[in-house]
Amino acid sequence: MKRLRPWFLLVAFVAFSILAIRLFIRLTDDRAQDFVQWGYGDEGERAELITVQRDACPGAPFILPTDGFIGLLYEDPNGPYSSFAPHQGIDIFSNASPGVSPVYAAYDGYIYRESGWRSALIQRIPDDPLVPGRQIWLYYAHMADREGNSFIVPALPPGTAETYVQRGTLLGYTGDYNGNSLRDIWVHLHFSIVLDDGEGRYLNELEFANTLDPTPYLGMPLNHACREQSMGCSPAPDCRQN
């Protein structure tokens, strides 16, 4: 039997060490422990993690579009994301079955729904409330069941364009649709802020560089670098400015 080469053993050791370190961080990180509590806890334990914020936080223009456990944060490197391709928005997990938890417009703007979109809407905000003169887009996703049956309100069918809604307007309900992926997901809303291409269209939301940190827009510590175990309004939500 051939002996393993030293370089192969070194590579294997380094790879194992990296995995062990990442596992240790996940097990000792409060946010990672919150995921365990959400996934395996009883109703009372899950209720402790839920954020309900129907009104805008002081000084913030947006409302939280749905109630739930704000699990994955902006710039979050935890799986299925990584430090090289972090999360582009926030995921708000629902303590309910698909099609139950309502999703509301976070701000005044114009709704679009592409013809092939089963679970998603995007909202044009002509004038960024934090950067006047800049156009931005708000993306709402996973509003359908696993088979793709939509939970978006009938008033916003595929092909919708330039339909004006006010902040707080019902858009649909959270679901667990994940496209053609074989990976099951928990019931949630993915919410992100997407940059405009300068010609009146939204950029590719899947690319992190095309998105904005929702922290100042919602007045909550929603960046992974500023994560807190208890999520809610904060007078200084962006820890990086302190």
JSON list of N, CA and C in Angstrom, two decimals, residues 60-132:
[
{"chain": "A", "resi": 60, "resn": "ALA", "atom": "N", "xyz": [-35.87, 56.34, 11.24]},
{"chain": "A", "resi": 60, "resn": "ALA", "atom": "CA", "xyz": [-35.73, 55.40, 10.12]},
{"chain": "A", "resi": 60, "resn": "ALA", "atom": "C", "xyz": [-36.94, 55.52, 9.19]},
{"chain": "A", "resi": 61, "resn": "PRO", "atom": "N", "xyz": [-36.75, 55.43, 7.88]},
{"chain": "A", "resi": 61, "resn": "PRO", "atom": "CA", "xyz": [-37.86, 55.60, 6.95]},
{"chain": "A", "resi": 61, "resn": "PRO", "atom": "C", "xyz": [-38.70, 54.35, 6.68]},
{"chain": "A", "resi": 62, "resn": "PHE", "atom": "N", "xyz": [-38.11, 53.15, 6.85]},
{"chain": "A", "resi": 62, "resn": "PHE", "atom": "CA", "xyz": [-38.81, 51.92, 6.49]},
{"chain": "A", "resi": 62, "resn": "PHE", "atom": "C", "xyz": [-39.44, 51.26, 7.72]},
{"chain": "A", "resi": 63, "resn": "ILE", "atom": "N", "xyz": [-40.51, 50.49, 7.48]},
{"chain": "A", "resi": 63, "resn": "ILE", "atom": "CA", "xyz": [-41.03, 49.59, 8.49]},
{"chain": "A", "resi": 63, "resn": "ILE", "atom": "C", "xyz": [-40.52, 48.18, 8.20]},
{"chain": "A", "resi": 64, "resn": "LEU", "atom": "N", "xyz": [-40.44, 47.35, 9.24]},
{"chain": "A", "resi": 64, "resn": "LEU", "atom": "CA", "xyz": [-40.08, 45.96, 9.04]},
{"chain": "A", "resi": 64, "resn": "LEU", "atom": "C", "xyz": [-41.22, 45.30, 8.27]},
{"chain": "A", "resi": 65, "resn": "PRO", "atom": "N", "xyz": [-40.95, 44.68, 7.12]},
{"chain": "A", "resi": 65, "resn": "PRO", "atom": "CA", "xyz": [-42.04, 44.21, 6.26]},
{"chain": "A", "resi": 65, "resn": "PRO", "atom": "C", "xyz": [-42.84, 43.02, 6.77]},
{"chain": "A", "resi": 66, "resn": "THR", "atom": "N", "xyz": [-42.33, 42.30, 7.76]},
{"chain": "A", "resi": 66, "resn": "THR", "atom": "CA", "xyz": [-43.08, 41.19, 8.33]},
{"chain": "A", "resi": 66, "resn": "THR", "atom": "C", "xyz": [-42.57, 40.91, 9.74]},
{"chain": "A", "resi": 67, "resn": "ASP", "atom": "N", "xyz": [-43.38, 40.20, 10.52]},
{"chain": "A", "resi": 67, "resn": "ASP", "atom": "CA", "xyz": [-42.97, 39.80, 11.87]},
{"chain": "A", "resi": 67, "resn": "ASP", "atom": "C", "xyz": [-42.18, 38.50, 11.79]},
{"chain": "A", "resi": 68, "resn": "GLY", "atom": "N", "xyz": [-41.25, 38.30, 12.71]},
{"chain": "A", "resi": 68, "resn": "GLY", "atom": "CA", "xyz": [-40.55, 37.02, 12.76]},
{"chain": "A", "resi": 68, "resn": "GLY", "atom": "C", "xyz": [-39.17, 37.12, 13.36]},
{"chain": "A", "resi": 69, "resn": "PHE", "atom": "N", "xyz": [-38.45, 36.02, 13.26]},
{"chain": "A", "resi": 69, "resn": "PHE", "atom": "CA", "xyz": [-37.07, 35.92, 13.74]},
{"chain": "A", "resi": 69, "resn": "PHE", "atom": "C", "xyz": [-36.14, 36.41, 12.64]},
{"chain": "A", "resi": 70, "resn": "ILE", "atom": "N", "xyz": [-35.47, 37.52, 12.88]},
{"chain": "A", "resi": 70, "resn": "ILE", "atom": "CA", "xyz": [-34.53, 38.05, 11.90]},
{"chain": "A", "resi": 70, "resn": "ILE", "atom": "C", "xyz": [-33.25, 37.23, 12.04]},
{"chain": "A", "resi": 71, "resn": "GLY", "atom": "N", "xyz": [-33.17, 36.17, 11.25]},
{"chain": "A", "resi": 71, "resn": "GLY", "atom": "CA", "xyz": [-32.10, 35.19, 11.42]},
{"chain": "A", "resi": 71, "resn": "GLY", "atom": "C", "xyz": [-30.84, 35.52, 10.65]},
{"chain": "A", "resi": 72, "resn": "LEU", "atom": "N", "xyz": [-30.89, 35.43, 9.34]},
{"chain": "A", "resi": 72, "resn": "LEU", "atom": "CA", "xyz": [-29.73, 35.79, 8.53]},
{"chain": "A", "resi": 72, "resn": "LEU", "atom": "C", "xyz": [-29.70, 37.29, 8.32]},
{"chain": "A", "resi": 73, "resn": "LEU", "atom": "N", "xyz": [-28.56, 37.90, 8.61]},
{"chain": "A", "resi": 73, "resn": "LEU", "atom": "CA", "xyz": [-28.42, 39.35, 8.54]},
{"chain": "A", "resi": 73, "resn": "LEU", "atom": "C", "xyz": [-27.70, 39.77, 7.25]},
{"chain": "A", "resi": 74, "resn": "TYR", "atom": "N", "xyz": [-27.62, 41.08, 7.05]},
{"chain": "A", "resi": 74, "resn": "TYR", "atom": "CA", "xyz": [-26.89, 41.60, 5.90]},
{"chain": "A", "resi": 74, "resn": "TYR", "atom": "C", "xyz": [-25.40, 41.36, 6.09]},
{"chain": "A", "resi": 75, "resn": "GLU", "atom": "N", "xyz": [-24.73, 40.93, 5.04]},
{"chain": "A", "resi": 75, "resn": "GLU", "atom": "CA", "xyz": [-23.30, 40.61, 5.05]},
{"chain": "A", "resi": 75, "resn": "GLU", "atom": "C", "xyz": [-23.01, 39.39, 5.92]},
{"chain": "A", "resi": 76, "resn": "ASP", "atom": "N", "xyz": [-24.01, 38.56, 6.12]},
{"chain": "A", "resi": 76, "resn": "ASP", "atom": "CA", "xyz": [-23.87, 37.36, 6.95]},
{"chain": "A", "resi": 76, "resn": "ASP", "atom": "C", "xyz": [-23.09, 36.29, 6.18]},
{"chain": "A", "resi": 77, "resn": "PRO", "atom": "N", "xyz": [-22.03, 35.72, 6.79]},
{"chain": "A", "resi": 77, "resn": "PRO", "atom": "CA", "xyz": [-21.24, 34.70, 6.10]},
{"chain": "A", "resi": 77, "resn": "PRO", "atom": "C", "xyz": [-21.70, 33.28, 6.38]},
{"chain": "A", "resi": 78, "resn": "ASN", "atom": "N", "xyz": [-22.70, 33.12, 7.24]},
{"chain": "A", "resi": 78, "resn": "ASN", "atom": "CA", "xyz": [-23.15, 31.78, 7.60]},
{"chain": "A", "resi": 78, "resn": "ASN", "atom": "C", "xyz": [-23.87, 31.11, 6.44]},
{"chain": "A", "resi": 79, "resn": "GLY", "atom": "N", "xyz": [-23.77, 29.76, 6.41]},
{"chain": "A", "resi": 79, "resn": "GLY", "atom": "CA", "xyz": [-24.33, 29.00, 5.31]},
{"chain": "A", "resi": 79, "resn": "GLY", "atom": "C", "xyz": [-25.80, 29.26, 5.09]},
{"chain": "A", "resi": 80, "resn": "PRO", "atom": "N", "xyz": [-26.20, 29.23, 3.80]},
{"chain": "A", "resi": 80, "resn": "PRO", "atom": "CA", "xyz": [-25.48, 28.81, 2.60]},
{"chain": "A", "resi": 80, "resn": "PRO", "atom": "C", "xyz": [-24.56, 29.88, 2.00]},
{"chain": "A", "resi": 81, "resn": "TYR", "atom": "N", "xyz": [-24.29, 30.94, 2.76]},
{"chain": "A", "resi": 81, "resn": "TYR", "atom": "CA", "xyz": [-23.43, 32.02, 2.27]},
{"chain": "A", "resi": 81, "resn": "TYR", "atom": "C", "xyz": [-22.01, 31.83, 2.80]},
{"chain": "A", "resi": 82, "resn": "SER", "atom": "N", "xyz": [-21.13, 32.77, 2.49]},
{"chain": "A", "resi": 82, "resn": "SER", "atom": "CA", "xyz": [-19.74, 32.66, 2.92]},
{"chain": "A", "resi": 82, "resn": "SER", "atom": "C", "xyz": [-19.15, 34.07, 3.04]},
{"chain": "A", "resi": 83, "resn": "SER", "atom": "N", "xyz": [-17.94, 34.16, 3.55]},
{"chain": "A", "resi": 83, "resn": "SER", "atom": "CA", "xyz": [-17.27, 35.46, 3.65]},
{"chain": "A", "resi": 83, "resn": "SER", "atom": "C", "xyz": [-16.94, 36.02, 2.27]},
{"chain": "A", "resi": 84, "resn": "PHE", "atom": "N", "xyz": [-16.85, 35.14, 1.27]},
{"chain": "A", "resi": 84, "resn": "PHE", "atom": "CA", "xyz": [-16.57, 35.58, -0.10]},
{"chain": "A", "resi": 84, "resn": "PHE", "atom": "C", "xyz": [-17.85, 35.99, -0.84]},
{"chain": "A", "resi": 85, "resn": "ALA", "atom": "N", "xyz": [-18.97, 35.42, -0.43]},
{"chain": "A", "resi": 85, "resn": "ALA", "atom": "CA", "xyz": [-20.27, 35.74, -1.04]},
{"chain": "A", "resi": 85, "resn": "ALA", "atom": "C", "xyz": [-21.30, 35.84, 0.07]},
{"chain": "A", "resi": 86, "resn": "PRO", "atom": "N", "xyz": [-21.28, 36.94, 0.83]},
{"chain": "A", "resi": 86, "resn": "PRO", "atom": "CA", "xyz": [-22.17, 37.07, 1.99]},
{"chain": "A", "resi": 86, "resn": "PRO", "atom": "C", "xyz": [-23.62, 37.35, 1.59]},
{"chain": "A", "resi": 87, "resn": "HIS", "atom": "N", "xyz": [-24.48, 37.28, 2.57]},
{"chain": "A", "resi": 87, "resn": "HIS", "atom": "CA", "xyz": [-25.92, 37.50, 2.38]},
{"chain": "A", "resi": 87, "resn": "HIS", "atom": "C", "xyz": [-26.21, 38.93, 1.93]},
{"chain": "A", "resi": 88, "resn": "GLN", "atom": "N", "xyz": [-27.07, 39.09, 0.94]},
{"chain": "A", "resi": 88, "resn": "GLN", "atom": "CA", "xyz": [-27.32, 40.40, 0.33]},
{"chain": "A", "resi": 88, "resn": "GLN", "atom": "C", "xyz": [-28.46, 41.16, 1.00]},
{"chain": "A", "resi": 89, "resn": "GLY", "atom": "N", "xyz": [-29.14, 40.56, 1.97]},
{"chain": "A", "resi": 89, "resn": "GLY", "atom": "CA", "xyz": [-30.26, 41.22, 2.61]},
{"chain": "A", "resi": 89, "resn": "GLY", "atom": "C", "xyz": [-30.48, 40.66, 4.00]},
{"chain": "A", "resi": 90, "resn": "ILE", "atom": "N", "xyz": [-31.74, 40.58, 4.43]},
{"chain": "A", "resi": 90, "resn": "ILE", "atom": "CA", "xyz": [-32.07, 39.94, 5.70]},
{"chain": "A", "resi": 90, "resn": "ILE", "atom": "C", "xyz": [-33.14, 38.89, 5.45]},
{"chain": "A", "resi": 91, "resn": "ASP", "atom": "N", "xyz": [-33.12, 37.82, 6.24]},
{"chain": "A", "resi": 91, "resn": "ASP", "atom": "CA", "xyz": [-34.15, 36.79, 6.19]},
{"chain": "A", "resi": 91, "resn": "ASP", "atom": "C", "xyz": [-34.94, 36.85, 7.49]},
{"chain": "A", "resi": 92, "resn": "ILE", "atom": "N", "xyz": [-36.26, 37.02, 7.37]},
{"chain": "A", "resi": 92, "resn": "ILE", "atom": "CA", "xyz": [-37.14, 37.11, 8.52]},
{"chain": "A", "resi": 92, "resn": "ILE", "atom": "C", "xyz": [-37.99, 35.84, 8.54]},
{"chain": "A", "resi": 93, "resn": "PHE", "atom": "N", "xyz": [-37.72, 34.95, 9.51]},
{"chain": "A", "resi": 93, "resn": "PHE", "atom": "CA", "xyz": [-38.37, 33.65, 9.57]},
{"chain": "A", "resi": 93, "resn": "PHE", "atom": "C", "xyz": [-39.69, 33.73, 10.32]},
{"chain": "A", "resi": 94, "resn": "SER", "atom": "N", "xyz": [-40.72, 33.08, 9.77]},
{"chain": "A", "resi": 94, "resn": "SER", "atom": "CA", "xyz": [-42.07, 33.15, 10.32]},
{"chain": "A", "resi": 94, "resn": "SER", "atom": "C", "xyz": [-42.35, 32.00, 11.27]},
{"chain": "A", "resi": 95, "resn": "ASN", "atom": "N", "xyz": [-43.03, 32.30, 12.35]},
{"chain": "A", "resi": 95, "resn": "ASN", "atom": "CA", "xyz": [-43.45, 31.27, 13.30]},
{"chain": "A", "resi": 95, "resn": "ASN", "atom": "C", "xyz": [-44.86, 30.81, 12.93]},
{"chain": "A", "resi": 96, "resn": "ALA", "atom": "N", "xyz": [-45.01, 30.41, 11.68]},
{"chain": "A", "resi": 96, "resn": "ALA", "atom": "CA", "xyz": [-46.32, 30.02, 11.14]},
{"chain": "A", "resi": 96, "resn": "ALA", "atom": "C", "xyz": [-46.12, 29.19, 9.89]},
{"chain": "A", "resi": 97, "resn": "SER", "atom": "N", "xyz": [-47.17, 28.57, 9.45]},
{"chain": "A", "resi": 97, "resn": "SER", "atom": "CA", "xyz": [-47.13, 27.78, 8.22]},
{"chain": "A", "resi": 97, "resn": "SER", "atom": "C", "xyz": [-47.03, 28.70, 7.01]},
{"chain": "A", "resi": 98, "resn": "PRO", "atom": "N", "xyz": [-46.67, 28.16, 5.85]},
{"chain": "A", "resi": 98, "resn": "PRO", "atom": "CA", "xyz": [-46.63, 28.98, 4.64]},
{"chain": "A", "resi": 98, "resn": "PRO", "atom": "C", "xyz": [-47.99, 29.62, 4.35]},
{"chain": "A", "resi": 99, "resn": "GLY", "atom": "N", "xyz": [-47.96, 30.87, 3.91]},
{"chain": "A", "resi": 99, "resn": "GLY", "atom": "CA", "xyz": [-49.19, 31.55, 3.53]},
{"chain": "A", "resi": 99, "resn": "GLY", "atom": "C", "xyz": [-49.96, 32.18, 4.67]},
{"chain": "A", "resi": 100, "resn": "VAL", "atom": "N", "xyz": [-49.33, 32.34, 5.84]},
{"chain": "A", "resi": 100, "resn": "VAL", "atom": "CA", "xyz": [-50.03, 32.87, 7.01]},
{"chain": "A", "resi": 100, "resn": "VAL", "atom": "C", "xyz": [-49.52, 34.25, 7.44]},
{"chain": "A", "resi": 101, "resn": "SER", "atom": "N", "xyz": [-48.21, 34.42, 7.53]},
{"chain": "A", "resi": 101, "resn": "SER", "atom": "CA", "xyz": [-47.64, 35.68, 8.03]},
{"chain": "A", "resi": 101, "resn": "SER", "atom": "C", "xyz": [-47.65, 36.75, 6.93]},
{"chain": "A", "resi": 102, "resn": "PRO", "atom": "N", "xyz": [-48.33, 37.88, 7.16]},
{"chain": "A", "resi": 102, "resn": "PRO", "atom": "CA", "xyz": [-48.43, 38.91, 6.13]},
{"chain": "A", "resi": 102, "resn": "PRO", "atom": "C", "xyz": [-47.12, 39.65, 5.88]},
{"chain": "A", "resi": 103, "resn": "VAL", "atom": "N", "xyz": [-46.96, 40.08, 4.64]},
{"chain": "A", "resi": 103, "resn": "VAL", "atom": "CA", "xyz": [-45.81, 40.88, 4.22]},
{"chain": "A", "resi": 103, "resn": "VAL", "atom": "C", "xyz": [-46.34, 42.24, 3.76]},
{"chain": "A", "resi": 104, "resn": "TYR", "atom": "N", "xyz": [-45.75, 43.31, 4.30]},
{"chain": "A", "resi": 104, "resn": "TYR", "atom": "CA", "xyz": [-46.21, 44.66, 3.99]},
{"chain": "A", "resi": 104, "resn": "TYR", "atom": "C", "xyz": [-45.12, 45.45, 3.27]},
{"chain": "A", "resi": 105, "resn": "ALA", "atom": "N", "xyz": [-45.54, 46.42, 2.48]},
{"chain": "A", "resi": 105, "resn": "ALA", "atom": "CA", "xyz": [-44.58, 47.31, 1.81]},
{"chain": "A", "resi": 105, "resn": "ALA", "atom": "C", "xyz": [-43.81, 48.09, 2.86]},
{"chain": "A", "resi": 106, "resn": "ALA", "atom": "N", "xyz": [-42.49, 48.08, 2.74]},
{"chain": "A", "resi": 106, "resn": "ALA", "atom": "CA", "xyz": [-41.64, 48.76, 3.72]},
{"chain": "A", "resi": 106, "resn": "ALA", "atom": "C", "xyz": [-41.65, 50.27, 3.54]},
{"chain": "A", "resi": 107, "resn": "TYR", "atom": "N", "xyz": [-42.03, 50.74, 2.35]},
{"chain": "A", "resi": 107, "resn": "TYR", "atom": "CA", "xyz": [-41.99, 52.18, 2.07]},
{"chain": "A", "resi": 107, "resn": "TYR", "atom": "C", "xyz": [-42.93, 52.46, 0.89]},
{"chain": "A", "resi": 108, "resn": "ASP", "atom": "N", "xyz": [-43.22, 53.72, 0.66]},
{"chain": "A", "resi": 108, "resn": "ASP", "atom": "CA", "xyz": [-44.03, 54.11, -0.50]},
{"chain": "A", "resi": 108, "resn": "ASP", "atom": "C", "xyz": [-43.22, 53.88, -1.78]},
{"chain": "A", "resi": 109, "resn": "GLY", "atom": "N", "xyz": [-43.87, 53.34, -2.80]},
{"chain": "A", "resi": 109, "resn": "GLY", "atom": "CA", "xyz": [-43.17, 53.13, -4.06]},
{"chain": "A", "resi": 109, "resn": "GLY", "atom": "C", "xyz": [-44.00, 52.37, -5.07]},
{"chain": "A", "resi": 110, "resn": "TYR", "atom": "N", "xyz": [-43.36, 51.96, -6.16]},
{"chain": "A", "resi": 110, "resn": "TYR", "atom": "CA", "xyz": [-44.03, 51.37, -7.31]},
{"chain": "A", "resi": 110, "resn": "TYR", "atom": "C", "xyz": [-43.63, 49.90, -7.46]},
{"chain": "A", "resi": 111, "resn": "ILE", "atom": "N", "xyz": [-44.64, 49.03, -7.42]},
{"chain": "A", "resi": 111, "resn": "ILE", "atom": "CA", "xyz": [-44.40, 47.58, -7.44]},
{"chain": "A", "resi": 111, "resn": "ILE", "atom": "C", "xyz": [-44.28, 47.05, -8.87]},
{"chain": "A", "resi": 112, "resn": "TYR", "atom": "N", "xyz": [-43.31, 46.15, -9.04]},
{"chain": "A", "resi": 112, "resn": "TYR", "atom": "CA", "xyz": [-43.12, 45.40, -10.29]},
{"chain": "A", "resi": 112, "resn": "TYR", "atom": "C", "xyz": [-43.11, 43.91, -9.96]},
{"chain": "A", "resi": 113, "resn": "ARG", "atom": "N", "xyz": [-43.66, 43.13, -10.88]},
{"chain": "A", "resi": 113, "resn": "ARG", "atom": "CA", "xyz": [-43.57, 41.67, -10.78]},
{"chain": "A", "resi": 113, "resn": "ARG", "atom": "C", "xyz": [-43.33, 41.13, -12.18]},
{"chain": "A", "resi": 114, "resn": "GLU", "atom": "N", "xyz": [-42.14, 40.59, -12.38]},
{"chain": "A", "resi": 114, "resn": "GLU", "atom": "CA", "xyz": [-41.79, 40.04, -13.69]},
{"chain": "A", "resi": 114, "resn": "GLU", "atom": "C", "xyz": [-42.73, 38.88, -14.04]},
{"chain": "A", "resi": 115, "resn": "SER", "atom": "N", "xyz": [-42.92, 38.61, -15.32]},
{"chain": "A", "resi": 115, "resn": "SER", "atom": "CA", "xyz": [-43.90, 37.63, -15.77]},
{"chain": "A", "resi": 115, "resn": "SER", "atom": "C", "xyz": [-43.65, 36.23, -15.23]},
{"chain": "A", "resi": 116, "resn": "GLY", "atom": "N", "xyz": [-42.38, 35.88, -14.99]},
{"chain": "A", "resi": 116, "resn": "GLY", "atom": "CA", "xyz": [-42.08, 34.54, -14.51]},
{"chain": "A", "resi": 116, "resn": "GLY", "atom": "C", "xyz": [-41.92, 34.43, -13.00]},
{"chain": "A", "resi": 117, "resn": "TRP", "atom": "N", "xyz": [-42.16, 35.48, -12.28]},
{"chain": "A", "resi": 117, "resn": "TRP", "atom": "CA", "xyz": [-41.94, 35.48, -10.83]},
{"chain": "A", "resi": 117, "resn": "TRP", "atom": "C", "xyz": [-43.14, 34.88, -10.10]},
{"chain": "A", "resi": 118, "resn": "ARG", "atom": "N", "xyz": [-42.90, 33.79, -9.39]},
{"chain": "A", "resi": 118, "resn": "ARG", "atom": "CA", "xyz": [-43.95, 33.15, -8.60]},
{"chain": "A", "resi": 118, "resn": "ARG", "atom": "C", "xyz": [-44.01, 33.69, -7.17]},
{"chain": "A", "resi": 119, "resn": "SER", "atom": "N", "xyz": [-42.85, 34.05, -6.63]},
{"chain": "A", "resi": 119, "resn": "SER", "atom": "CA", "xyz": [-42.80, 34.35, -5.20]},
{"chain": "A", "resi": 119, "resn": "SER", "atom": "C", "xyz": [-42.23, 35.72, -4.87]},
{"chain": "A", "resi": 120, "resn": "ALA", "atom": "N", "xyz": [-41.86, 36.50, -5.87]},
{"chain": "A", "resi": 120, "resn": "ALA", "atom": "CA", "xyz": [-41.10, 37.73, -5.61]},
{"chain": "A", "resi": 120, "resn": "ALA", "atom": "C", "xyz": [-41.75, 38.97, -6.21]},
{"chain": "A", "resi": 121, "resn": "LEU", "atom": "N", "xyz": [-41.47, 40.08, -5.55]},
{"chain": "A", "resi": 121, "resn": "LEU", "atom": "CA", "xyz": [-41.84, 41.41, -6.03]},
{"chain": "A", "resi": 121, "resn": "LEU", "atom": "C", "xyz": [-40.64, 42.32, -5.87]},
{"chain": "A", "resi": 122, "resn": "ILE", "atom": "N", "xyz": [-40.59, 43.38, -6.66]},
{"chain": "A", "resi": 122, "resn": "ILE", "atom": "CA", "xyz": [-39.56, 44.39, -6.46]},
{"chain": "A", "resi": 122, "resn": "ILE", "atom": "C", "xyz": [-40.24, 45.76, -6.54]},
{"chain": "A", "resi": 123, "resn": "GLN", "atom": "N", "xyz": [-39.80, 46.66, -5.70]},
{"chain": "A", "resi": 123, "resn": "GLN", "atom": "CA", "xyz": [-40.46, 47.95, -5.55]},
{"chain": "A", "resi": 123, "resn": "GLN", "atom": "C", "xyz": [-39.51, 49.09, -5.88]},
{"chain": "A", "resi": 124, "resn": "ARG", "atom": "N", "xyz": [-39.91, 49.94, -6.79]},
{"chain": "A", "resi": 124, "resn": "ARG", "atom": "CA", "xyz": [-39.09, 51.08, -7.19]},
{"chain": "A", "resi": 124, "resn": "ARG", "atom": "C", "xyz": [-39.32, 52.25, -6.24]},
{"chain": "A", "resi": 125, "resn": "ILE", "atom": "N", "xyz": [-38.24, 52.74, -5.64]},
{"chain": "A", "resi": 125, "resn": "ILE", "atom": "CA", "xyz": [-38.29, 53.91, -4.78]},
{"chain": "A", "resi": 125, "resn": "ILE", "atom": "C", "xyz": [-37.58, 55.03, -5.54]},
{"chain": "A", "resi": 126, "resn": "PRO", "atom": "N", "xyz": [-38.33, 55.96, -6.15]},
{"chain": "A", "resi": 126, "resn": "PRO", "atom": "CA", "xyz": [-37.70, 56.97, -7.02]},
{"chain": "A", "resi": 126, "resn": "PRO", "atom": "C", "xyz": [-36.69, 57.86, -6.31]},
{"chain": "A", "resi": 127, "resn": "ASP", "atom": "N", "xyz": [-36.93, 58.11, -5.01]},
{"chain": "A", "resi": 127, "resn": "ASP", "atom": "CA", "xyz": [-36.07, 59.03, -4.28]},
{"chain": "A", "resi": 127, "resn": "ASP", "atom": "C", "xyz": [-35.66, 58.40, -2.95]},
{"chain": "A", "resi": 128, "resn": "ASP", "atom": "N", "xyz": [-34.43, 57.91, -2.89]},
{"chain": "A", "resi": 128, "resn": "ASP", "atom": "CA", "xyz": [-33.90, 57.29, -1.68]},
{"chain": "A", "resi": 128, "resn": "ASP", "atom": "C", "xyz": [-34.07, 58.26, -0.50]},
{"chain": "A", "resi": 129, "resn": "PRO", "atom": "N", "xyz": [-34.79, 57.86, 0.57]},
{"chain": "A", "resi": 129, "resn": "PRO", "atom": "CA", "xyz": [-35.01, 58.78, 1.68]},
{"chain": "A", "resi": 129, "resn": "PRO", "atom": "C", "xyz": [-33.74, 59.15, 2.44]},
{"chain": "A", "resi": 130, "resn": "LEU", "atom": "N", "xyz": [-32.67, 58.36, 2.28]},
{"chain": "A", "resi": 130, "resn": "LEU", "atom": "CA", "xyz": [-31.41, 58.66, 2.95]},
{"chain": "A", "resi": 130, "resn": "LEU", "atom": "C", "xyz": [-30.39, 59.32, 2.03]},
{"chain": "A", "resi": 131, "resn": "VAL", "atom": "N", "xyz": [-30.56, 59.12, 0.73]},
{"chain": "A", "resi": 131, "resn": "VAL", "atom": "CA", "xyz": [-29.67, 59.75, -0.26]},
{"chain": "A", "resi": 131, "resn": "VAL", "atom": "C", "xyz": [-30.56, 60.37, -1.33]},
{"chain": "A", "resi": 132, "resn": "PRO", "atom": "N", "xyz": [-31.08, 61.57, -1.08]},
{"chain": "A", "resi": 132, "resn": "PRO", "atom": "CA", "xyz": [-32.00, 62.20, -2.03]},
{"chain": "A", "resi": 132, "resn": "PRO", "atom": "C", "xyz": [-31.43, 62.27, -3.44]}
]
